[in-house]
PDB file of C-alpha atoms in Angstrom:
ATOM      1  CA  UNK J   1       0.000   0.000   0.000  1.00  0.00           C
ATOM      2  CA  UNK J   2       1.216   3.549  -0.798  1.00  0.00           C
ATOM      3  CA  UNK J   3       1.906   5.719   2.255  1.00  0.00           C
ATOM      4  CA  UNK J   4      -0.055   8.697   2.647  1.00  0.00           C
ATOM      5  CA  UNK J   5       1.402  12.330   2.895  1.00  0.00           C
ATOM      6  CA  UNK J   6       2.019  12.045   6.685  1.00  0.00           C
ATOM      7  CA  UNK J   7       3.813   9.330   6.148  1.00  0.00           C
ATOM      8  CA  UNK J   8       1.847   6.541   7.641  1.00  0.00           C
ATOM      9  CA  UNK J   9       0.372   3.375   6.319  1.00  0.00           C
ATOM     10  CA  UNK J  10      -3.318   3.400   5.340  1.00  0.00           C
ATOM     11  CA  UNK J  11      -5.117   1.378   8.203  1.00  0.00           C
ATOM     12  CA  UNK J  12      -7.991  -1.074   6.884  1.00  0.00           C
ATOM     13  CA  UNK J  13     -11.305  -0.008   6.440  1.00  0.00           C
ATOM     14  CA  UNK J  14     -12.606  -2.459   8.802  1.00  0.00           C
ATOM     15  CA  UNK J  15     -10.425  -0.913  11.795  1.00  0.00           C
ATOM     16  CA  UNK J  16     -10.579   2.487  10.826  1.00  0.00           C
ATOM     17  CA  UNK J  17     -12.273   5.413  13.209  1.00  0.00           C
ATOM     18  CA  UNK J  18     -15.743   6.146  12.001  1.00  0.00           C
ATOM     19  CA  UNK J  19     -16.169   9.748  11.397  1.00  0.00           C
ATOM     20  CA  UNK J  20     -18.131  11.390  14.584  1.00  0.00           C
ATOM     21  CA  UNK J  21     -20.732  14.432  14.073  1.00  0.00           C
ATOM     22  CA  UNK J  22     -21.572  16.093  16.972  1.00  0.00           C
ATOM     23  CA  UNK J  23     -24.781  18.673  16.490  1.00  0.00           C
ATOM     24  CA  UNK J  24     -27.537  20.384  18.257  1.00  0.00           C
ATOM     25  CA  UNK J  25     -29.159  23.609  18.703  1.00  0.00           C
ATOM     26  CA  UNK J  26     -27.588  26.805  19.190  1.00  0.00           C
ATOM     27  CA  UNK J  27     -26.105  27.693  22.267  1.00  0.00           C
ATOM     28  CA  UNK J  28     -26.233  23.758  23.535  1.00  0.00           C
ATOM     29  CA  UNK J  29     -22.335  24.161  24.112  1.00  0.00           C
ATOM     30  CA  UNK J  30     -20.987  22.477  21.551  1.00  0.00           C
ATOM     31  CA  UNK J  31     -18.190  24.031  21.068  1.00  0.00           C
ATOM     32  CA  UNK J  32     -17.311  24.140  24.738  1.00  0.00           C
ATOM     33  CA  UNK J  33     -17.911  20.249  24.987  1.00  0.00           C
ATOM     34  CA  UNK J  34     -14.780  20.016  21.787  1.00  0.00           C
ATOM     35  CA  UNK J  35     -12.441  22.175  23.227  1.00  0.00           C
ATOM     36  CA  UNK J  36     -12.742  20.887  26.638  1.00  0.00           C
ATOM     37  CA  UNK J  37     -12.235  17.238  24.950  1.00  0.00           C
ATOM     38  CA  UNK J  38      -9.318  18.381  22.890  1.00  0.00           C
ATOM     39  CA  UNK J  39      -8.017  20.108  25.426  1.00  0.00           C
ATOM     40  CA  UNK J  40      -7.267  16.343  27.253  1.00  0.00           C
ATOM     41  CA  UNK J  41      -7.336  14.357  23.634  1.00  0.00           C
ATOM     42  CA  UNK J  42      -5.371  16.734  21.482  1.00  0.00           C
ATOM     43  CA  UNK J  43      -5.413  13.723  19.322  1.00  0.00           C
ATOM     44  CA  UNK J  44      -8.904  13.983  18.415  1.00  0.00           C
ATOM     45  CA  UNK J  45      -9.001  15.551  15.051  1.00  0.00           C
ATOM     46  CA  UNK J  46     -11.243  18.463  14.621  1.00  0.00           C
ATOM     47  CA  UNK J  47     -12.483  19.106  11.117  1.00  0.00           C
ATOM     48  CA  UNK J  48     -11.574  22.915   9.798  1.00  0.00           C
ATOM     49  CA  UNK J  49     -14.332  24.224   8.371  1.00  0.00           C
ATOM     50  CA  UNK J  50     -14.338  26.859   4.987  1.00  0.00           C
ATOM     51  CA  UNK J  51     -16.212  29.771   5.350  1.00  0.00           C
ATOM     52  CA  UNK J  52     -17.079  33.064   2.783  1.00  0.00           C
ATOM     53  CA  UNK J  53     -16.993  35.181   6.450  1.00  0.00           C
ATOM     54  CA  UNK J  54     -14.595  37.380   6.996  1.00  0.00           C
ATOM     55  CA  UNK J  55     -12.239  36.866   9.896  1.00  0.00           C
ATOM     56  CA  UNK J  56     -13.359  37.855  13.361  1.00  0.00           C
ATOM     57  CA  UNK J  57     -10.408  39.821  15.294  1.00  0.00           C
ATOM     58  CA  UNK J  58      -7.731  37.179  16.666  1.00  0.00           C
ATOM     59  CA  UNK J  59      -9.077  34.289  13.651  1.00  0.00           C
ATOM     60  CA  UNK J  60      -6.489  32.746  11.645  1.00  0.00           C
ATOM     61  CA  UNK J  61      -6.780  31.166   8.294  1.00  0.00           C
ATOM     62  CA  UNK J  62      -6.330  27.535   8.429  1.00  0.00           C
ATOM     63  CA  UNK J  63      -6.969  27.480  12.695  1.00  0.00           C
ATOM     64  CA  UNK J  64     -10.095  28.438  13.256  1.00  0.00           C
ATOM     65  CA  UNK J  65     -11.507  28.429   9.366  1.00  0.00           C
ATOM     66  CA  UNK J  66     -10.369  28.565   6.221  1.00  0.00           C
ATOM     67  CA  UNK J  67     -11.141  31.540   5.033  1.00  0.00           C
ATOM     68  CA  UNK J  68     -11.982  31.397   1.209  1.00  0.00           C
ATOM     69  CA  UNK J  69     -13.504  33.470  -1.130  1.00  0.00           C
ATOM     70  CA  UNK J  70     -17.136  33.239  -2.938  1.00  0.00           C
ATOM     71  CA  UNK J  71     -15.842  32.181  -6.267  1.00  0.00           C
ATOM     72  CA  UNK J  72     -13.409  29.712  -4.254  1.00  0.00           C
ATOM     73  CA  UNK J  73     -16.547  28.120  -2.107  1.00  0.00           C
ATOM     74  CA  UNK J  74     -18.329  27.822  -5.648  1.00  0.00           C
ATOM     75  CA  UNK J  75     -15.419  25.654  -7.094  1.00  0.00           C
ATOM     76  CA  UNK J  76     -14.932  23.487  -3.718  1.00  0.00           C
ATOM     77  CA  UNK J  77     -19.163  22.772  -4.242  1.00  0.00           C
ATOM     78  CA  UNK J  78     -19.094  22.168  -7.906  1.00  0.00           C
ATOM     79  CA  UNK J  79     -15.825  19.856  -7.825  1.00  0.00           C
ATOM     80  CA  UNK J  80     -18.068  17.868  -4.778  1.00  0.00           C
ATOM     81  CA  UNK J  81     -14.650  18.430  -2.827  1.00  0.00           C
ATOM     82  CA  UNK J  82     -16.849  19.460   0.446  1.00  0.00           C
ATOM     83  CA  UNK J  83     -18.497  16.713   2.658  1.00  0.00           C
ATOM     84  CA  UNK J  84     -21.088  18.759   3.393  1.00  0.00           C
ATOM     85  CA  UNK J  85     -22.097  22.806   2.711  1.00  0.00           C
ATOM     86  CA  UNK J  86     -25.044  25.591   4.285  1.00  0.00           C
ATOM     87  CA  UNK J  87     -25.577  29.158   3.971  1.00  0.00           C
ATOM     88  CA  UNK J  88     -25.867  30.931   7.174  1.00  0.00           C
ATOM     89  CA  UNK J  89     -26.614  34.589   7.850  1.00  0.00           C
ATOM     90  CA  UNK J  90     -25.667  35.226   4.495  1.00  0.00           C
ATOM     91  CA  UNK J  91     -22.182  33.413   4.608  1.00  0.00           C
ATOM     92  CA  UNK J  92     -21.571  29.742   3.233  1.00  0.00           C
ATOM     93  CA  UNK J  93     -19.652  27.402   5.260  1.00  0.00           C
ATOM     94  CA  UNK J  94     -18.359  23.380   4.193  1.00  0.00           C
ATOM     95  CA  UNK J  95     -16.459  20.511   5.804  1.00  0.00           C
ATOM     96  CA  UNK J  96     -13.720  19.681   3.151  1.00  0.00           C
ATOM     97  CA  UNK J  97     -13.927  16.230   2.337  1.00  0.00           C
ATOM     98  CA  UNK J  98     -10.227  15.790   1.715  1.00  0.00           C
ATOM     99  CA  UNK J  99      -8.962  16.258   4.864  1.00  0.00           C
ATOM    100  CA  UNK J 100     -11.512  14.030   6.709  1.00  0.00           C
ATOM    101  CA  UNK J 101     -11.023  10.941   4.982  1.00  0.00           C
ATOM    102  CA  UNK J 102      -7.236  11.271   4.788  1.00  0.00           C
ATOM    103  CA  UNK J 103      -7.223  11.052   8.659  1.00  0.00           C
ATOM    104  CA  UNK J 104      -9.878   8.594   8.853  1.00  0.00           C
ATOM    105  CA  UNK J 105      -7.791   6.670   6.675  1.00  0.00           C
ATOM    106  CA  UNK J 106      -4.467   7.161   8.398  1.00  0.00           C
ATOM    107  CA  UNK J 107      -6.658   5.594  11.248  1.00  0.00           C
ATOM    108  CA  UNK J 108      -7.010   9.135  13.392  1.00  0.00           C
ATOM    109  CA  UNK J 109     -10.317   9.774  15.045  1.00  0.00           C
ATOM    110  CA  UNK J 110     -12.440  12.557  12.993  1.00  0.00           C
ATOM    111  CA  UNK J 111     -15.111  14.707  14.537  1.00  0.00           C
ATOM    112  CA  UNK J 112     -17.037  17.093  12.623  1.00  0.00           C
ATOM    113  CA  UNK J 113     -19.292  19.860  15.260  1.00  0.00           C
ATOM    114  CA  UNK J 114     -21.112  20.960  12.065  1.00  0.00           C
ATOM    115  CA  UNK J 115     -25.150  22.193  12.356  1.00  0.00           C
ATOM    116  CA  UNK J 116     -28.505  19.949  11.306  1.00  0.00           C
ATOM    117  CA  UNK J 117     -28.636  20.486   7.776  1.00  0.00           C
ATOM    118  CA  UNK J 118     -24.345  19.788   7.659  1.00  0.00           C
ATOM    119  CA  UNK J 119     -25.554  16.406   9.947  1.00  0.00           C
ATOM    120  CA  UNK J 120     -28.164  15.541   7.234  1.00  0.00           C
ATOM    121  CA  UNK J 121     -25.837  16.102   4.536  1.00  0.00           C
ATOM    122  CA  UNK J 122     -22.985  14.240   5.825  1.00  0.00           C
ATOM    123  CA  UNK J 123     -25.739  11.200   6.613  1.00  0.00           C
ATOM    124  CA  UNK J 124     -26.396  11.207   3.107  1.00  0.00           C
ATOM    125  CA  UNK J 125     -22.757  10.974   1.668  1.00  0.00           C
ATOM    126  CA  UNK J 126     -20.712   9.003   4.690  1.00  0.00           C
ATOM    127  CA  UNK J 127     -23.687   6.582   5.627  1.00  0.00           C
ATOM    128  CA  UNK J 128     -21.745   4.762   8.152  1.00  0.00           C
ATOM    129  CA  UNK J 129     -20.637   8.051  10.106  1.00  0.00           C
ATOM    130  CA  UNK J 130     -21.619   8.286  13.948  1.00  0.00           C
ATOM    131  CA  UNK J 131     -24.101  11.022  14.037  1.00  0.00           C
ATOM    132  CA  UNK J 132     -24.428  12.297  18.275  1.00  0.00           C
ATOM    133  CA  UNK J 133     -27.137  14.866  19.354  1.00  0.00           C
ATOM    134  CA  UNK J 134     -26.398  17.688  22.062  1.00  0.00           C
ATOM    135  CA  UNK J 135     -29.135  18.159  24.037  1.00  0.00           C
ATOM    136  CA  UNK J 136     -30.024  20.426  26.680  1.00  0.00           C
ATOM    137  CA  UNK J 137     -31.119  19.752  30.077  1.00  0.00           C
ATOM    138  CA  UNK J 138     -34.551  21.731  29.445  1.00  0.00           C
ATOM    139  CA  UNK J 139     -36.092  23.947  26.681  1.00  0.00           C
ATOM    140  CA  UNK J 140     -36.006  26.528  29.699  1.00  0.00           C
ATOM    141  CA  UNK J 141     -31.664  26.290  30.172  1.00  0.00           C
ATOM    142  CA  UNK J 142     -31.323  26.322  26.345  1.00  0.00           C
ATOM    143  CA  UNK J 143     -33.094  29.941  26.592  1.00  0.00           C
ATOM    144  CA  UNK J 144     -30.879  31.114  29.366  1.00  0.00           C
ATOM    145  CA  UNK J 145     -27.886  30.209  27.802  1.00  0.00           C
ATOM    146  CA  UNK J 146     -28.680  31.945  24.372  1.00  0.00           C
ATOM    147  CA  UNK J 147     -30.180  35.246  26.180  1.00  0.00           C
ATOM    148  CA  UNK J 148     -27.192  35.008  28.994  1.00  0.00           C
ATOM    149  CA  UNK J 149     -24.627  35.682  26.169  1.00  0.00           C
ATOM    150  CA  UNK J 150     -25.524  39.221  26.157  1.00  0.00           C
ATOM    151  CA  UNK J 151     -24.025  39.718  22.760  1.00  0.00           C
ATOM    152  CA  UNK J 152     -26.629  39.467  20.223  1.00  0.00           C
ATOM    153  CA  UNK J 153     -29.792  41.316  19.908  1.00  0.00           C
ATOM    154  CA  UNK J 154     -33.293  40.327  20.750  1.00  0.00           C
ATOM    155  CA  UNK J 155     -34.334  39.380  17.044  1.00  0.00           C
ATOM    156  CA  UNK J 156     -31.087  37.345  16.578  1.00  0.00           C
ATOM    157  CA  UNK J 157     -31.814  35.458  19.815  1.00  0.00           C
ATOM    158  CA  UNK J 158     -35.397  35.479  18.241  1.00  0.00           C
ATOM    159  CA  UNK J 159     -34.144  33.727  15.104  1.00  0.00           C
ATOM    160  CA  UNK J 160     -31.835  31.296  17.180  1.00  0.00           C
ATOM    161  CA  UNK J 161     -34.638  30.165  19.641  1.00  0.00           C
ATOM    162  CA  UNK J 162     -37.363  29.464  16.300  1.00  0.00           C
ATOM    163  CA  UNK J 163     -34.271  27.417  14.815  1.00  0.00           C
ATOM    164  CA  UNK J 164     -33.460  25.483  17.931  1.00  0.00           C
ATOM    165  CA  UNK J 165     -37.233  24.448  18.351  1.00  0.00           C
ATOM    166  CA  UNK J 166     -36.866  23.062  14.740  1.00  0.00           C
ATOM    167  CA  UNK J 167     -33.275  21.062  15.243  1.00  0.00           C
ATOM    168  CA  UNK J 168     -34.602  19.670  18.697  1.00  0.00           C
ATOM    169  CA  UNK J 169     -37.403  18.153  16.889  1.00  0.00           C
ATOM    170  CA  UNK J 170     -34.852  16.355  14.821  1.00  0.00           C
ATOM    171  CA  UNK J 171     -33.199  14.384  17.939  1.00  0.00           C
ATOM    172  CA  UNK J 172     -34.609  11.343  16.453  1.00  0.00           C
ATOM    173  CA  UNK J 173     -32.673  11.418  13.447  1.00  0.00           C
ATOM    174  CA  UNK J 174     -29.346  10.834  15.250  1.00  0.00           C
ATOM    175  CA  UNK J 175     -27.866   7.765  16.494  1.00  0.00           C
ATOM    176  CA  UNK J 176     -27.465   8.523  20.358  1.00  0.00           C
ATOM    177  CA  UNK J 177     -28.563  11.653  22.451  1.00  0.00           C
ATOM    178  CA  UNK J 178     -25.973  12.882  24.885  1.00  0.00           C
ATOM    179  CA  UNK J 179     -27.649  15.926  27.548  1.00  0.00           C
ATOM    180  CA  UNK J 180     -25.385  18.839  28.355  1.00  0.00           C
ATOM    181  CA  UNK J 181     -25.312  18.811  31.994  1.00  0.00           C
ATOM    182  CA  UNK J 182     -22.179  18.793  32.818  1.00  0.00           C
ATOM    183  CA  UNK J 183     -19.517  19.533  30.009  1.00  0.00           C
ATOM    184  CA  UNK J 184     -16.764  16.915  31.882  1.00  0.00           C
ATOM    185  CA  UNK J 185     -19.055  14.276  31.580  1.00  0.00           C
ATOM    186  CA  UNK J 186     -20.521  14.929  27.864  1.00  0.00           C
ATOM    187  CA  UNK J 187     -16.605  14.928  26.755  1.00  0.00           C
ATOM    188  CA  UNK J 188     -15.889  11.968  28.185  1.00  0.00           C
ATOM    189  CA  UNK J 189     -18.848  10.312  26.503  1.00  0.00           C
ATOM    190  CA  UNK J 190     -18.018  11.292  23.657  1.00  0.00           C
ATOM    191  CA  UNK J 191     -14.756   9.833  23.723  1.00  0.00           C
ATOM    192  CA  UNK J 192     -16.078   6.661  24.972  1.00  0.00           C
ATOM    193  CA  UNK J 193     -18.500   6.934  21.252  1.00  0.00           C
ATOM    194  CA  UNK J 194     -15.343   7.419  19.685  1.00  0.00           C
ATOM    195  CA  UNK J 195     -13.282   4.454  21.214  1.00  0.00           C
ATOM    196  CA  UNK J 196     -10.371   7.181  22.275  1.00  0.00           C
ATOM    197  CA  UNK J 197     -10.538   5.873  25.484  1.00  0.00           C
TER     198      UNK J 197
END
């Protein structure tokens, strides 16, 4: 077998990592949950998402996104070289496919913490991927969370809280529910779904 670029041998399919999604509504902590994980599993690999957005102060390209422009995303879509894509508040953002199945196949585990349509999407295309829903505790601590940020205004919070309704009711889709109650113990069963430890 030929080596890949990081020099490793291509593990079999039958013991490779299955790719992990992890979604759920805004404000759920998601991204907490991942950098909490990572932050005791650096080898966990997260997915690097490409985005039309401009950078936010203290972004980097590459690090937190890679930041590409419109006539870039519309190559990346039309040459099917994204796993999965979705326009949000105006900006397009895709999981390039590339990347992901080069670690997968290299044997590293993959986690993508992508939204509901990206989950659908990446259902569709990597059947076999483990697809985990974030839950809250209660409707009631999902709405505290999103109005205790402070930074958005009411009818973005608005917006967020009529989308969250919607992705909750899509729980069922996903292959196992894990509820947000304590960010320790959601990132350590999530490596547990992963096989890390």
């Amino acid at each position: 077998m030929a080596a890949t670029s990081r020099g490793t041998t291509p593990v079999p399919p039958e013991s490779r990592p299955r790719l992990t999604v992890l979604s759920g509504p805004s404000g759920v902590g998601k991204s907490t949950v991942v950098a909490h994980m990572r932050k005791e599993h650096p080898e966990v690999w997260l997915s690097v998402s490409a985005t039309t957005r401009k950078p936010r102060p203290g972004e980097r390209h590459g690090v937190q996104y890679f930041f590409v422009s419109d006539e870039e995303m519309d190559k990346l879509i039309a040459n099917g070289e994204l796993l999965e894509w979705a326009e949000f508040a105006g900006n397009r953002y895709g999981t390039p496919r590339g990347a992901v199945l080069q670690r997968l196949e290299a044997g590293e585990p993959v986690l993508l913490e992508i939204d509901l349509q990206g989950a659908r999407l990446v259902r569709e295309s990597m059947p076999e991927a483990q697809l985990v829903f974030l839950a809250p505790p209660s409707w009631e601590e999902l709405v505290r969370r999103l109005t205790g940020r402070g930074t958005e205004p009411p009818e973005v919070i608005e917006r967020r809280l009529a989308a969250a309704k919607i992705e909750l009711a899509a729980e069922s889709e996903f292959d196992i529910t894990l509820v947000n109650t304590s960010v320790e113990d959601v990132a350590r069963e999530l490596l547990v779904l992963m096989d890390v430890v």
